mmCIF file of C-alpha atoms in Angstrom:
data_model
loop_
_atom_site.group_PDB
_atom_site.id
_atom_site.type_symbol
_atom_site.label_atom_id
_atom_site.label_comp_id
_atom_site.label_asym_id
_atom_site.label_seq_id
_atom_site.Cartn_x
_atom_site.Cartn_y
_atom_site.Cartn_z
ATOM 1 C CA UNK A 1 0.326 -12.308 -11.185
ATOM 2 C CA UNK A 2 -0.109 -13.393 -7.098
ATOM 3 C CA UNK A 3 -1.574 -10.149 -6.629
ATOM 4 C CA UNK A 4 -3.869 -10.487 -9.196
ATOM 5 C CA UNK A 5 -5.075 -13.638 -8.163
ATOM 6 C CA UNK A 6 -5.619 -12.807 -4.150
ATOM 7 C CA UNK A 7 -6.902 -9.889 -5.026
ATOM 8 C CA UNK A 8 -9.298 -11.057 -7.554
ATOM 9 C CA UNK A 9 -8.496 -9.565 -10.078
ATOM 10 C CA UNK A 10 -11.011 -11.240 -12.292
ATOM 11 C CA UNK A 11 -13.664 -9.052 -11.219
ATOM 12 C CA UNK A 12 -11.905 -6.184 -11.094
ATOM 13 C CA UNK A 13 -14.441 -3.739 -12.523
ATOM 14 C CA UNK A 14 -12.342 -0.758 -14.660
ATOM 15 C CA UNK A 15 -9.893 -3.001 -16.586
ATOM 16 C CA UNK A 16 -9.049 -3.370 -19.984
ATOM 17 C CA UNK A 17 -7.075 -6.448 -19.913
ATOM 18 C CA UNK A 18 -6.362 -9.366 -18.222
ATOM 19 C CA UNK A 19 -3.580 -10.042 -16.391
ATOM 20 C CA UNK A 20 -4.222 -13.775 -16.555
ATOM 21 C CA UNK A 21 -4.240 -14.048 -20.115
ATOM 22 C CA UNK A 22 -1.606 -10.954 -20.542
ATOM 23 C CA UNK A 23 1.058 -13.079 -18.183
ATOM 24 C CA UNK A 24 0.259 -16.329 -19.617
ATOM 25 C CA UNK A 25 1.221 -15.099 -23.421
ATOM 26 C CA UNK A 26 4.573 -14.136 -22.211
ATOM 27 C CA UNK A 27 3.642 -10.187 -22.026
ATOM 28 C CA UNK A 28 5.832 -8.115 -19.799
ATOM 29 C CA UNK A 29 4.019 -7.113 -16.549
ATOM 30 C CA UNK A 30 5.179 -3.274 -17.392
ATOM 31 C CA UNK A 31 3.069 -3.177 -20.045
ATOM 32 C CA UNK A 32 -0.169 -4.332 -18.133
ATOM 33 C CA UNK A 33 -2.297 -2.231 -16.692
ATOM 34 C CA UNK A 34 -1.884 -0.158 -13.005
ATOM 35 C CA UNK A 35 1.462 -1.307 -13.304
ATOM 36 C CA UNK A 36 4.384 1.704 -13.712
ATOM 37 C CA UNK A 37 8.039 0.323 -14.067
ATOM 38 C CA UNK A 38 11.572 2.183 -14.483
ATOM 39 C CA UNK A 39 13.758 2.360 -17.256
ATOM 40 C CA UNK A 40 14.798 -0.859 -16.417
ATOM 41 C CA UNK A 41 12.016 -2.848 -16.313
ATOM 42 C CA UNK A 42 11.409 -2.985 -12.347
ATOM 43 C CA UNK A 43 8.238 -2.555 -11.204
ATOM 44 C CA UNK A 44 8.099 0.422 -9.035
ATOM 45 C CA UNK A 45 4.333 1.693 -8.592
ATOM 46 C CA UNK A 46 0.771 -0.592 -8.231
ATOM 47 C CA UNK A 47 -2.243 1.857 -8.221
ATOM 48 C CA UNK A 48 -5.148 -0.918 -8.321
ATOM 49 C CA UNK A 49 -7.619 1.541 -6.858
ATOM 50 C CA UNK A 50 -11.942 1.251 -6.951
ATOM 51 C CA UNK A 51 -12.571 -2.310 -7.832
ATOM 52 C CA UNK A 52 -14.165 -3.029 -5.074
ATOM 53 C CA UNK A 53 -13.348 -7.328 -5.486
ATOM 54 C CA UNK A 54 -12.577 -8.166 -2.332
ATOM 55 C CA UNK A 55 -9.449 -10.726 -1.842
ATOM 56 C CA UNK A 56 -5.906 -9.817 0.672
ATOM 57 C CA UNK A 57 -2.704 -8.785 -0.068
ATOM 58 C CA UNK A 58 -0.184 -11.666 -0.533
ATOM 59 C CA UNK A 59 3.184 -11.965 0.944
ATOM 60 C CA UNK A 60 4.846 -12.305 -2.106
ATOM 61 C CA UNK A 61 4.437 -8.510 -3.048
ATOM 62 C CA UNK A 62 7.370 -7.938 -0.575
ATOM 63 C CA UNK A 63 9.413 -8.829 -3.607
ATOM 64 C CA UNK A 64 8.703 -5.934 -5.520
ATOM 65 C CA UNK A 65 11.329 -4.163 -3.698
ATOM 66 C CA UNK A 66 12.136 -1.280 -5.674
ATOM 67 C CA UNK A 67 8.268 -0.367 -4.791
ATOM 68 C CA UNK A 68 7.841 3.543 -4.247
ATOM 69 C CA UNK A 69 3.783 3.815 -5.069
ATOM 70 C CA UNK A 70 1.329 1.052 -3.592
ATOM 71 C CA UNK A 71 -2.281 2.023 -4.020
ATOM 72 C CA UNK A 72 -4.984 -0.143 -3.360
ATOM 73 C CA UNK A 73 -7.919 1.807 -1.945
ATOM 74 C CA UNK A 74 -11.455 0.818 -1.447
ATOM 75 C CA UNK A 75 -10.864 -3.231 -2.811
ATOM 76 C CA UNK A 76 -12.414 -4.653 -0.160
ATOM 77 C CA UNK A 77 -9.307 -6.197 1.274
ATOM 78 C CA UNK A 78 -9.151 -7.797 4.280
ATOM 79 C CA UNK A 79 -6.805 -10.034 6.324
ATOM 80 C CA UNK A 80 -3.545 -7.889 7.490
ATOM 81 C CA UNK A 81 -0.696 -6.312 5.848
ATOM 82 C CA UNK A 82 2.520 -9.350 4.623
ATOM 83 C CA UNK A 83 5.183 -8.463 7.187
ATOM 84 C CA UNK A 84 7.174 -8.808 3.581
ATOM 85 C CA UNK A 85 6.259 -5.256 2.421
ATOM 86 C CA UNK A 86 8.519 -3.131 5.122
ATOM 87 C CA UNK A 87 11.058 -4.728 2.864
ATOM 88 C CA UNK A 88 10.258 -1.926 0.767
ATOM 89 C CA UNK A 89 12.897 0.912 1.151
ATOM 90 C CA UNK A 90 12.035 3.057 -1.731
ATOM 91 C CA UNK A 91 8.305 3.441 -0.445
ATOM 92 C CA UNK A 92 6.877 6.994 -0.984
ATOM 93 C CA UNK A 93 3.675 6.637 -0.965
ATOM 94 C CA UNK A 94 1.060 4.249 0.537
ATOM 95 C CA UNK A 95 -2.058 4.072 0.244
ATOM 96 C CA UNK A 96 -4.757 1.342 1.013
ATOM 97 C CA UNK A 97 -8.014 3.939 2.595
ATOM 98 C CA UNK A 98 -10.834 2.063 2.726
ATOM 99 C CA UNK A 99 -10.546 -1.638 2.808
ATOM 100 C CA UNK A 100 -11.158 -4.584 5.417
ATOM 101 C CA UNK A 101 -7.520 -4.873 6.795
ATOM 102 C CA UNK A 102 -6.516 -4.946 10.354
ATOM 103 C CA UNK A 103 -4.326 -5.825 13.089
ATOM 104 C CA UNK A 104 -1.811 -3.848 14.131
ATOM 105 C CA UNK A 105 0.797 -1.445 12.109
ATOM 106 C CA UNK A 106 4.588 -3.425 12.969
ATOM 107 C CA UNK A 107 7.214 -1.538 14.223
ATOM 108 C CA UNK A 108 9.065 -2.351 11.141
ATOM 109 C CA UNK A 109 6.933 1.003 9.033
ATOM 110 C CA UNK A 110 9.854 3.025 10.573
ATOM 111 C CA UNK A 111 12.000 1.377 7.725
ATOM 112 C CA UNK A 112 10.280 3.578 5.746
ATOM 113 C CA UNK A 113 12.446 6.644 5.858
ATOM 114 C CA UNK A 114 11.069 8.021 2.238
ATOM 115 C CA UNK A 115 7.272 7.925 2.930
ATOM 116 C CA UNK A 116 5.316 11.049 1.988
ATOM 117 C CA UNK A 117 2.096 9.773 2.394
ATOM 118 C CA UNK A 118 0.586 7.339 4.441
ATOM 119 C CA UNK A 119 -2.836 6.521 3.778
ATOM 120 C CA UNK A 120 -4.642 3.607 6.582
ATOM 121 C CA UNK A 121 -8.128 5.722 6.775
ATOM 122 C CA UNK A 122 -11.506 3.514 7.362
ATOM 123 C CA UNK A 123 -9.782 0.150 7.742
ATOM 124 C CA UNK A 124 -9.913 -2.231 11.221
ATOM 125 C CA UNK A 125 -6.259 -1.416 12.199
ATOM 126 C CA UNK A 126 -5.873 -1.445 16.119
ATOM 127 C CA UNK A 127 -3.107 -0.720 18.667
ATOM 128 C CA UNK A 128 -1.484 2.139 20.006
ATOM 129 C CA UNK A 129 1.029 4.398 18.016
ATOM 130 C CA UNK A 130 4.392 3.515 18.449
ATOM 131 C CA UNK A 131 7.258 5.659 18.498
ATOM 132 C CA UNK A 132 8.364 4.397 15.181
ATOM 133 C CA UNK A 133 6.166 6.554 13.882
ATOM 134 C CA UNK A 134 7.924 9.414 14.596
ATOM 135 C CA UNK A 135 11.167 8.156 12.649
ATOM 136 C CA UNK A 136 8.942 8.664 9.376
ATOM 137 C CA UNK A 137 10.365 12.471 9.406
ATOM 138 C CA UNK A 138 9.414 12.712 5.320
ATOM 139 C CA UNK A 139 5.289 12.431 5.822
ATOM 140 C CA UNK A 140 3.214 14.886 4.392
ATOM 141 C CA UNK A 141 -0.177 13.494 4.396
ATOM 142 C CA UNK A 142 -1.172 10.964 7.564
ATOM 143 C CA UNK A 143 -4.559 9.493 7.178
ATOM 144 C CA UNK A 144 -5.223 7.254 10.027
ATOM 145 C CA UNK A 145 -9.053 8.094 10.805
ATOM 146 C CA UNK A 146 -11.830 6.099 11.449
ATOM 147 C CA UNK A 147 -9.328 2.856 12.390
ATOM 148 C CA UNK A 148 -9.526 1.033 16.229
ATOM 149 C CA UNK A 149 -6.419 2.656 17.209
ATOM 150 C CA UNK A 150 -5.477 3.316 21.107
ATOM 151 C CA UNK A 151 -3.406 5.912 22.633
ATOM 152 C CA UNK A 152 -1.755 9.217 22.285
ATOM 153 C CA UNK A 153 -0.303 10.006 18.445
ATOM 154 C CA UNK A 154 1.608 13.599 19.362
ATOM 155 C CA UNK A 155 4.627 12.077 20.713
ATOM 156 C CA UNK A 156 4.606 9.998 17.873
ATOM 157 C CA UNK A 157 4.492 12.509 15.246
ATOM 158 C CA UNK A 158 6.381 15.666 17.036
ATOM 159 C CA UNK A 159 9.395 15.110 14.790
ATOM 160 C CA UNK A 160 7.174 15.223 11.703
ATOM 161 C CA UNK A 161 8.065 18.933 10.693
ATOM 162 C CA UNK A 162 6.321 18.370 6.716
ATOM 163 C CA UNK A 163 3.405 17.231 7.717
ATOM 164 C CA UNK A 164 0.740 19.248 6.486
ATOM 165 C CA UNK A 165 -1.988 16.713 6.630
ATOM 166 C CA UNK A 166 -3.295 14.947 9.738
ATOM 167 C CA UNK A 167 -6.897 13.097 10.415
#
């Protein structure tokens, strides 16, 4: 329900319920909608995509750690990305293209061993790419245009033998 809320999800534009309403009867967050959970009731993928409502991603997602899809493209996020969510060791895919964030990427995204896909395109991100970059040996699909970024990004991604898809 955080997310919801700093993400404002009361104008999100392609929903059928309410979140809001759905979490304050009781209802059980896997049943609400762009939310996927396991067998055993954890939730393991958000793909809030095209709402276009503006709002930031709150800390407090971090504790969704059994997370393996987060996809929140073109929201209209902005503000920078909770230090909490390279809890996340199940992450394979992440994607957040087109939204307001920035700063820089931590060193702490080489936690991600599993990543596939890693989605940053036509955000405000800035500094240069760090070797930890090159520990996420999984990637298949990089997406890092149209950002501030500084620097060199071979060295960084020479041990990325899967990667089929780099702009």
């Amino acid at each position: 329900l955080v997310l919801y809320y700093a993400a404002n999800g009361v104008d999100w534009k392609f929903k059928t319920i309410d979140w809001a309403v759905d979490g304050a009867d009781g209802n059980f967050e896997c049943e609400w909608e762009f939310i996927t959970c396991n067998l055993h009731g954890i939730v393991w993928a958000v793909e809030v995509d095209d709402q276009l409502s503006g709002g930031f991603l709150p800390s407090e997602i971090g504790a969704l750690r059994s997370m393996r899809i987060f996809s929140m493209s073109r929201n209209r996020l902005v503000g920078s990305l909770p230090e909490t969510i390279f809890q996340w060791r199940k992450i394979a895919r992440f994607e957040i293209r087109e939204n307001i964030l920035g700063s820089t990427i931590p060193h702490k995204i080489a936690r991600w061993v599993n990543l596939t896909s890693l989605d940053l395109a036509k955000n405000d991100f800035t500094g240069s790419f760090q070797s930890s970059f090159g520990k996420l040996t999984d990637l298949v699909s990089l997406h890092l245009e149209e950002n501030d970024f500084s620097g060199q990004i071979l060295n960084s991604i020479r041990s990325m033998t899967d990667l089929g898809i780099l702009r």
